[in-house]
Structures are given as C-alpha cells and as structure tokens.
Amino acid sequence: MKSLFIRTLVIAAAFGLAEAGAQTRDQIEEHLAAAKAAAGFDFTGTLARVCIAPQTAPGRDVAPGPAPARETWYTDPAQVFDNLYFVGTKYHSSSALRSSEGIILIDTLFDYASEEAIVGGLKKLGLDPASVKYVIVSHAHRDHDGGAKLMQDRFGSRIVFGEGDWQMIERSVNQYPYGKPKRDIVGTDGQKITVGDASVTIVPTPGHTPGTLSMLFQVRDRGRPLTVAYSGGTAFNFVNDVPHFDTYIASQRKIAAAAAAANASILMSNHSEFDNAVTKIKLMAARKAGEVHPFDLGAEAVARYFKVTDECAQAARLRLLQKS
Ligand SMILES: [Zn+2]
C-alpha cells in the first residue's frame, strides 16, 4: 500500500515536471514570436544575433589578432544629420556630435581602424579631431574602445566609461598591447556630457558588460530637432546565468522607457548589424526633399527595437531554467 502511494507520487511528480517543461517550451516560443513580430523588417540583424544564434559566453582576455585588410572594413565617413557625423567602419559606428564649441565622440572602433576612420574621417569631413572634447565609450570591448587611448593621448579628449568597464580595462592583462586609456570620467545615471549646444544624457544599461552606457541625444535634420536613443550593448556574450539576464532585461526596459519619455524616433547602435547605419547612409543619397530621413523610424519603431532585445533575453533566460 505504502509503495503504491510512493509510486503514485513519483508518477505525479514526473507528469508535473513534463508539464512544466512543456509550459516553458511554449513560453520560449511565445517570446521568440513576440521578438520576431517586434523586429519586423527594421531590426532583422538584431533578431538574428540575439534570438536566432545568440552568443553564450564572454570573450577571453587574449591579445588581439592581426588587423584585417583595410578593404574589409573601410567605408567613407559621412554627414548623417546637420550636427552628427559617421566616422565608423562597415561594421562598427563611431559618431561625432558637433556643437558650437567642439565635438562629443561616441565609440571609437577597433584600434586598427581608429586612426584612419576617426582622425582621418573627421578631417575629411572638415572637422578638427583636436576639437573632440569628450569621448563616450558605450562599453569596453575592443571593437568600440580601440581609439580611446589615441584620443586621450593625442588630443587630450576626456574619456567616459561606465565604472564596471573602467574596471574591466584595468583588470585586463592581454587585451591592450598598445596601452590602456587612463581612468577618467565615470558615466553615471542621468549625467549630461555637454559641449556648447550639444548634450548627451547617459543611461547606464548594464548587462552586455557591467558598465555598458546607453545614451540619449538630440540631432537636427534640416533644422528639425530629433531625438536619438543609442543602444550601448546588445549581444549575449556575457556570463549566461539567470542573474545576468535579469540585469540585461531590466536595462532594456530602462532604456526603452527613457527613449519613450524623450520621444526618441531614431535608434542608433554601435554595430551596423543592429541599426543598418551603413545601408541607411547610402540611402540618404537618394533622399528627396520632403522625404523622411532614413534613420528616423519613429518612436514606435524605437520601442520595438528594445522589445526585440527584451523578448530574446527572456527566451534565453528560460532556456537556462529549462536546462537546470
Ligand atoms: Zn560588446
């Protein structure tokens, strides 16, 4: 009698587990479907990276390999808005926000690209690299922080990272064979980095790295002010456990809310893969008078972008729970 009772319990528990497993699978599917719907045709690159083939671990602290051939990364610099210039590569963005009294530079590419793309690019556009007062680096991965030391050493630009990412730089043994940027400004929540009539508001979004900084700032399109939400970190190449995903998800909701409150209609990122910057810059050449700017997707689209990263992270988080 007793053994039958226990057997019944065991069977009931097994059914319960199977049912919970099926429920989790359904939930994962729901998050993936929601992400797909949110991505639409605007954010397929982001969807592919974080939902379809997400990375699952951080990179190791190893020395950079040899620089790739120039033709694999070089693209011409361009003026994107009245006061915003693209000095990035085919894959990574570096953006110069010009003001009456100097430039705020956002992100600095791989070190091998920073000299030609940023210093050379600014000059090609008629801007003076020595007028870069601040460099805000969204996070301390080498595809974005490679030119920070150059800007600090050569032009005396003030450098801004999140605290967690200054610590990453300081801890790294191998990743900065040409030297590290020296600790300077720590970007904090709501902080404004201002030069003349240009200002960038920092919105820390930890997750991609501990100190990832997202941003809000205003640009002008033929005189019309528009607000940009700049997403500082996207992929899941961090320690993949539930607490890290909880942090990441909270950050996506935080920047989504900040973007909505500021009525941001433009989504920019540090990878063209996520915001199609290089393609949009090409499209600008075909823009007719009265046509909307290719970067100006509208506040609804900006909200959908952060829905993609949120839903994909929820799916990844549930997959972890399913495994454990
Ligand atoms: Zn990164």
CSV table of C-alpha atoms and ligand atoms in Angstrom, one decimal:
chain,number,residue,atom,x,y,z
A,1,MET,CA,0.0,0.0,0.0
A,2,LYS,CA,2.7,2.3,1.0
A,3,SER,CA,4.8,1.6,-2.1
A,4,LEU,CA,1.9,2.2,-4.3
A,5,PHE,CA,1.4,5.6,-2.6
A,6,ILE,CA,5.0,6.5,-3.3
A,7,ARG,CA,4.9,5.2,-6.8
A,8,THR,CA,1.8,7.4,-7.4
A,9,LEU,CA,3.7,10.4,-6.0
A,10,VAL,CA,6.7,9.7,-8.2
A,11,ILE,CA,4.5,9.4,-11.3
A,12,ALA,CA,2.6,12.6,-10.4
A,13,ALA,CA,5.9,14.4,-10.0
A,14,ALA,CA,7.1,13.2,-13.3
A,15,PHE,CA,3.9,14.3,-15.0
A,16,GLY,CA,4.3,17.7,-13.2
A,17,LEU,CA,7.8,18.1,-14.5
A,18,ALA,CA,6.9,17.1,-18.0
A,19,GLU,CA,4.0,19.6,-17.9
A,20,ALA,CA,6.3,22.3,-16.6
A,21,GLY,CA,8.8,21.5,-19.3
A,22,ALA,CA,6.1,21.8,-22.0
A,23,GLN,CA,4.9,25.1,-20.5
A,24,THR,CA,8.4,26.5,-20.5
A,25,ARG,CA,8.8,25.4,-24.2
A,26,ASP,CA,5.6,27.2,-25.0
A,27,GLN,CA,6.7,30.3,-23.2
A,28,ILE,CA,10.1,30.3,-25.1
A,29,GLU,CA,8.2,30.1,-28.4
A,30,GLU,CA,5.9,33.0,-27.3
A,31,HIS,CA,9.0,35.2,-26.6
A,32,LEU,CA,10.6,34.2,-29.9
A,33,ALA,CA,7.4,35.0,-31.8
A,34,ALA,CA,7.0,38.3,-30.0
A,35,ALA,CA,10.6,39.2,-30.8
A,36,LYS,CA,10.1,38.3,-34.5
A,37,ALA,CA,7.0,40.4,-34.7
A,38,ALA,CA,8.7,43.4,-33.0
A,39,ALA,CA,11.7,43.2,-35.3
A,40,GLY,CA,9.7,43.3,-38.5
A,41,PHE,CA,11.9,44.3,-41.4
A,42,ASP,CA,13.6,47.0,-39.4
A,43,PHE,CA,15.7,45.0,-37.0
A,44,THR,CA,16.4,41.6,-38.6
A,45,GLY,CA,20.1,41.9,-37.7
A,46,THR,CA,19.4,42.3,-34.0
A,47,LEU,CA,16.9,39.5,-34.1
A,48,ALA,CA,19.3,37.2,-35.8
A,49,ARG,CA,22.1,37.9,-33.4
A,50,VAL,CA,20.2,37.7,-30.1
A,51,CYS,CA,17.3,35.4,-30.8
A,52,ILE,CA,18.3,33.0,-33.6
A,53,ALA,CA,22.0,32.5,-32.9
A,54,PRO,CA,22.8,34.1,-29.6
A,55,GLN,CA,26.3,34.0,-28.2
A,56,THR,CA,26.5,32.3,-24.8
A,57,ALA,CA,29.8,33.3,-23.2
A,58,PRO,CA,32.1,36.2,-22.8
A,59,GLY,CA,35.3,36.5,-24.9
A,60,ARG,CA,38.6,35.6,-23.2
A,61,ASP,CA,41.2,38.1,-22.2
A,62,VAL,CA,43.5,37.4,-25.1
A,63,ALA,CA,45.7,39.7,-27.2
A,64,PRO,CA,44.2,41.0,-30.4
A,65,GLY,CA,45.0,39.2,-33.6
A,66,PRO,CA,46.5,40.8,-36.7
A,67,ALA,CA,44.5,43.7,-38.2
A,68,PRO,CA,42.3,42.6,-41.1
A,69,ALA,CA,42.9,44.1,-44.6
A,70,ARG,CA,41.7,47.7,-44.9
A,71,GLU,CA,39.2,46.9,-47.7
A,72,THR,CA,37.3,44.5,-45.4
A,73,TRP,CA,36.4,47.4,-43.1
A,74,TYR,CA,36.9,50.8,-44.7
A,75,THR,CA,33.9,52.9,-45.6
A,76,ASP,CA,33.7,56.6,-46.3
A,77,PRO,CA,32.8,59.0,-43.5
A,78,ALA,CA,29.6,60.8,-43.9
A,79,GLN,CA,27.5,63.6,-42.5
A,80,VAL,CA,24.3,62.0,-41.2
A,81,PHE,CA,22.4,64.9,-39.6
A,82,ASP,CA,23.1,68.7,-39.5
A,83,ASN,CA,25.2,68.1,-36.4
A,84,LEU,CA,26.0,64.4,-36.5
A,85,TYR,CA,28.8,62.7,-38.5
A,86,PHE,CA,29.6,59.0,-39.1
A,87,VAL,CA,33.3,58.2,-38.8
A,88,GLY,CA,32.9,54.4,-38.4
A,89,THR,CA,33.6,51.3,-40.5
A,90,LYS,CA,31.5,48.9,-42.5
A,91,TYR,CA,30.6,47.1,-39.2
A,92,HIS,CA,31.1,49.5,-36.3
A,93,SER,CA,29.9,53.0,-35.7
A,94,SER,CA,31.8,56.0,-34.3
A,95,SER,CA,29.6,59.1,-34.2
A,96,ALA,CA,30.7,62.7,-33.9
A,97,LEU,CA,28.2,65.1,-32.4
A,98,ARG,CA,29.3,68.6,-33.4
A,99,SER,CA,28.5,71.7,-31.3
A,100,SER,CA,29.3,75.3,-31.4
A,101,GLU,CA,32.3,74.6,-29.1
A,102,GLY,CA,33.7,71.3,-30.0
A,103,ILE,CA,32.8,67.6,-30.6
A,104,ILE,CA,31.5,64.8,-28.5
A,105,LEU,CA,32.6,61.5,-30.0
A,106,ILE,CA,30.7,58.3,-29.3
A,107,ASP,CA,32.6,55.0,-29.6
A,108,THR,CA,36.0,54.5,-31.1
A,109,LEU,CA,36.1,51.3,-33.2
A,110,PHE,CA,38.9,48.7,-33.2
A,111,ASP,CA,42.3,50.2,-32.6
A,112,TYR,CA,43.5,49.4,-36.2
A,113,ALA,CA,40.6,51.5,-37.7
A,114,SER,CA,40.6,54.5,-35.3
A,115,GLU,CA,43.4,56.4,-36.9
A,116,GLU,CA,42.1,56.4,-40.4
A,117,ALA,CA,38.3,56.2,-39.8
A,118,ILE,CA,38.1,58.7,-36.9
A,119,VAL,CA,41.1,61.0,-37.1
A,120,GLY,CA,41.2,60.8,-40.9
A,121,GLY,CA,37.4,60.7,-41.3
A,122,LEU,CA,36.9,63.9,-39.2
A,123,LYS,CA,39.5,65.7,-41.2
A,124,LYS,CA,37.8,64.6,-44.5
A,125,LEU,CA,34.6,66.0,-43.3
A,126,GLY,CA,36.2,69.3,-42.5
A,127,LEU,CA,36.2,68.8,-38.7
A,128,ASP,CA,39.1,69.1,-36.4
A,129,PRO,CA,39.9,66.0,-34.3
A,130,ALA,CA,41.6,68.2,-31.8
A,131,SER,CA,38.2,69.7,-31.0
A,132,VAL,CA,36.9,66.4,-29.6
A,133,LYS,CA,36.3,67.4,-26.0
A,134,TYR,CA,34.7,64.1,-24.8
A,135,VAL,CA,34.8,60.5,-26.0
A,136,ILE,CA,32.0,58.4,-24.6
A,137,VAL,CA,32.6,54.7,-25.0
A,138,SER,CA,29.5,52.6,-24.7
A,139,HIS,CA,31.4,49.6,-23.4
A,140,ALA,CA,35.0,48.2,-23.0
A,141,HIS,CA,35.0,45.7,-25.8
A,142,ARG,CA,37.8,46.2,-28.3
A,143,ASP,CA,35.5,46.8,-31.3
A,144,HIS,CA,34.4,50.1,-29.6
A,145,ASP,CA,37.2,51.2,-27.2
A,146,GLY,CA,40.2,50.8,-29.6
A,147,GLY,CA,40.7,54.6,-30.2
A,148,ALA,CA,40.1,55.9,-26.7
A,149,LYS,CA,43.8,55.9,-25.8
A,150,LEU,CA,44.6,57.6,-29.1
A,151,MET,CA,42.1,60.4,-28.5
A,152,GLN,CA,43.2,60.8,-24.9
A,153,ASP,CA,46.9,60.9,-25.6
A,154,ARG,CA,46.9,63.0,-28.8
A,155,PHE,CA,44.0,65.4,-28.4
A,156,GLY,CA,43.5,65.5,-24.6
A,157,SER,CA,39.9,64.3,-25.0
A,158,ARG,CA,38.2,63.4,-21.8
A,159,ILE,CA,37.2,59.8,-21.8
A,160,VAL,CA,33.9,58.4,-20.3
A,161,PHE,CA,33.2,54.8,-19.5
A,162,GLY,CA,30.9,53.1,-17.0
A,163,GLU,CA,32.6,52.2,-13.7
A,164,GLY,CA,32.3,48.4,-14.4
A,165,ASP,CA,34.1,48.9,-17.7
A,166,TRP,CA,36.9,51.0,-16.3
A,167,GLN,CA,37.5,48.1,-14.0
A,168,MET,CA,37.4,45.6,-17.0
A,169,ILE,CA,40.1,47.7,-18.7
A,170,GLU,CA,42.2,47.9,-15.5
A,171,ARG,CA,41.9,44.1,-14.9
A,172,SER,CA,42.7,43.1,-18.5
A,173,VAL,CA,46.1,41.6,-18.9
A,174,ASN,CA,46.3,40.9,-22.6
A,175,GLN,CA,43.8,43.0,-24.5
A,176,TYR,CA,45.7,46.3,-24.6
A,177,PRO,CA,49.1,45.6,-26.0
A,178,TYR,CA,49.4,49.2,-27.1
A,179,GLY,CA,48.4,50.6,-23.7
A,180,LYS,CA,45.2,51.3,-21.9
A,181,PRO,CA,43.3,54.6,-21.7
A,182,LYS,CA,43.9,56.1,-18.3
A,183,ARG,CA,40.9,56.2,-15.9
A,184,ASP,CA,39.0,59.4,-16.4
A,185,ILE,CA,35.3,60.2,-16.1
A,186,VAL,CA,32.8,57.6,-14.8
A,187,GLY,CA,29.5,57.8,-16.7
A,188,THR,CA,26.5,57.7,-14.3
A,189,ASP,CA,22.7,57.6,-14.5
A,190,GLY,CA,21.3,60.8,-15.9
A,191,GLN,CA,24.6,62.5,-16.3
A,192,LYS,CA,24.8,65.1,-19.1
A,193,ILE,CA,28.0,65.4,-21.1
A,194,THR,CA,27.8,68.8,-22.6
A,195,VAL,CA,29.9,70.8,-25.1
A,196,GLY,CA,28.4,74.1,-26.3
A,197,ASP,CA,24.9,73.4,-27.6
A,198,ALA,CA,25.3,69.6,-27.8
A,199,SER,CA,24.5,67.4,-24.9
A,200,VAL,CA,24.4,63.6,-24.3
A,201,THR,CA,22.4,62.1,-21.5
A,202,ILE,CA,23.9,58.9,-20.1
A,203,VAL,CA,21.6,56.0,-19.4
A,204,PRO,CA,23.6,53.1,-17.9
A,205,THR,CA,22.4,49.7,-19.2
A,206,PRO,CA,24.5,47.0,-17.5
A,207,GLY,CA,24.1,43.5,-19.0
A,208,HIS,CA,26.2,43.3,-22.1
A,209,THR,CA,29.1,44.4,-19.9
A,210,PRO,CA,28.9,45.6,-16.2
A,211,GLY,CA,29.3,49.2,-17.2
A,212,THR,CA,27.5,49.5,-20.5
A,213,LEU,CA,26.3,53.0,-21.2
A,214,SER,CA,23.4,53.8,-23.5
A,215,MET,CA,22.6,57.4,-24.4
A,216,LEU,CA,20.0,59.9,-25.5
A,217,PHE,CA,20.8,63.0,-27.5
A,218,GLN,CA,19.4,65.4,-30.0
A,219,VAL,CA,20.3,65.8,-33.6
A,220,ARG,CA,18.9,68.2,-36.2
A,221,ASP,CA,17.6,67.1,-39.6
A,222,ARG,CA,17.5,70.1,-41.9
A,223,GLY,CA,16.9,72.2,-38.8
A,224,ARG,CA,14.3,69.9,-37.3
A,225,PRO,CA,15.3,68.5,-33.8
A,226,LEU,CA,15.0,64.7,-33.5
A,227,THR,CA,16.0,62.5,-30.5
A,228,VAL,CA,18.3,59.5,-30.8
A,229,ALA,CA,18.3,56.6,-28.5
A,230,TYR,CA,21.7,55.0,-28.6
A,231,SER,CA,21.9,51.4,-27.6
A,232,GLY,CA,25.2,50.7,-25.9
A,233,GLY,CA,25.4,46.9,-25.7
A,234,THR,CA,23.4,44.2,-27.4
A,235,ALA,CA,24.7,40.7,-27.8
A,236,PHE,CA,24.6,38.0,-25.1
A,237,ASN,CA,28.4,37.4,-24.8
A,238,PHE,CA,28.3,37.7,-21.1
A,239,VAL,CA,28.2,35.1,-18.4
A,240,ASN,CA,25.0,33.3,-19.3
A,241,ASP,CA,23.1,32.8,-16.0
A,242,VAL,CA,19.8,34.0,-14.7
A,243,PRO,CA,21.1,37.0,-12.7
A,244,HIS,CA,22.9,38.3,-15.7
A,245,PHE,CA,19.9,38.0,-17.9
A,246,ASP,CA,17.7,39.7,-15.2
A,247,THR,CA,20.2,42.6,-15.3
A,248,TYR,CA,20.2,42.7,-19.1
A,249,ILE,CA,16.3,42.6,-19.3
A,250,ALA,CA,15.9,45.3,-16.7
A,251,SER,CA,18.3,47.5,-18.7
A,252,GLN,CA,16.4,47.0,-21.9
A,253,ARG,CA,13.2,48.2,-20.2
A,254,LYS,CA,15.0,51.1,-18.6
A,255,ILE,CA,16.4,52.5,-21.9
A,256,ALA,CA,13.1,51.7,-23.6
A,257,ALA,CA,11.3,53.8,-21.0
A,258,ALA,CA,13.9,56.6,-21.2
A,259,ALA,CA,13.6,56.6,-25.0
A,260,ALA,CA,9.8,56.7,-24.9
A,261,ALA,CA,9.9,59.6,-22.3
A,262,ALA,CA,12.2,61.6,-24.6
A,263,ASN,CA,10.1,60.7,-27.7
A,264,ALA,CA,13.2,59.3,-29.4
A,265,SER,CA,12.4,58.5,-33.0
A,266,ILE,CA,15.9,57.3,-34.0
A,267,LEU,CA,17.6,54.1,-32.9
A,268,MET,CA,21.3,54.0,-33.2
A,269,SER,CA,23.8,51.4,-32.2
A,270,ASN,CA,27.5,50.8,-32.3
A,271,HIS,CA,27.1,47.9,-34.8
A,272,SER,CA,25.7,48.4,-38.3
A,273,GLU,CA,24.4,44.9,-37.9
A,274,PHE,CA,21.9,46.2,-35.4
A,275,ASP,CA,20.9,49.6,-36.8
A,276,ASN,CA,21.8,49.3,-40.5
A,277,ALA,CA,23.8,52.5,-40.3
A,278,VAL,CA,25.9,51.9,-43.4
A,279,THR,CA,22.9,51.0,-45.6
A,280,LYS,CA,20.9,54.0,-44.3
A,281,ILE,CA,23.8,56.3,-45.0
A,282,LYS,CA,23.8,55.0,-48.6
A,283,LEU,CA,20.0,55.5,-48.8
A,284,MET,CA,20.5,59.2,-47.8
A,285,ALA,CA,22.0,59.9,-51.2
A,286,ALA,CA,18.6,59.1,-52.8
A,287,ARG,CA,16.5,61.1,-50.3
A,288,LYS,CA,14.3,63.7,-52.0
A,289,ALA,CA,13.0,66.9,-50.5
A,290,GLY,CA,10.2,66.2,-48.0
A,291,GLU,CA,11.1,62.6,-47.6
A,292,VAL,CA,11.7,61.3,-44.1
A,293,HIS,CA,15.3,60.7,-43.0
A,294,PRO,CA,16.3,57.0,-43.4
A,295,PHE,CA,17.3,56.9,-39.7
A,296,ASP,CA,14.0,58.5,-38.5
A,297,LEU,CA,11.9,55.3,-37.9
A,298,GLY,CA,9.6,56.8,-35.4
A,299,ALA,CA,9.1,56.3,-31.6
A,300,GLU,CA,7.0,53.2,-32.2
A,301,ALA,CA,9.9,51.5,-34.0
A,302,VAL,CA,12.4,52.5,-31.3
A,303,ALA,CA,10.1,50.8,-28.8
A,304,ARG,CA,10.0,47.7,-31.0
A,305,TYR,CA,13.8,47.6,-31.0
A,306,PHE,CA,14.0,47.2,-27.3
A,307,LYS,CA,11.2,44.7,-27.4
A,308,VAL,CA,13.4,42.5,-29.6
A,309,THR,CA,16.3,42.5,-27.1
A,310,ASP,CA,13.9,42.1,-24.1
A,311,GLU,CA,12.0,39.2,-25.6
A,312,CYS,CA,15.1,37.4,-26.9
A,313,ALA,CA,16.7,37.8,-23.5
A,314,GLN,CA,13.6,36.3,-21.8
A,315,ALA,CA,13.7,33.4,-24.2
A,316,ALA,CA,17.4,32.8,-23.4
A,317,ARG,CA,16.8,33.1,-19.7
A,318,LEU,CA,14.0,30.5,-19.8
A,319,ARG,CA,16.3,28.1,-21.8
A,320,LEU,CA,18.7,28.3,-18.9
A,321,LEU,CA,16.0,27.5,-16.4
A,322,GLN,CA,14.9,24.6,-18.6
A,323,LYS,CA,18.4,23.2,-18.6
A,324,SER,CA,18.9,23.5,-14.8
B,1,ZN,ZN,30.5,44.3,-27.0
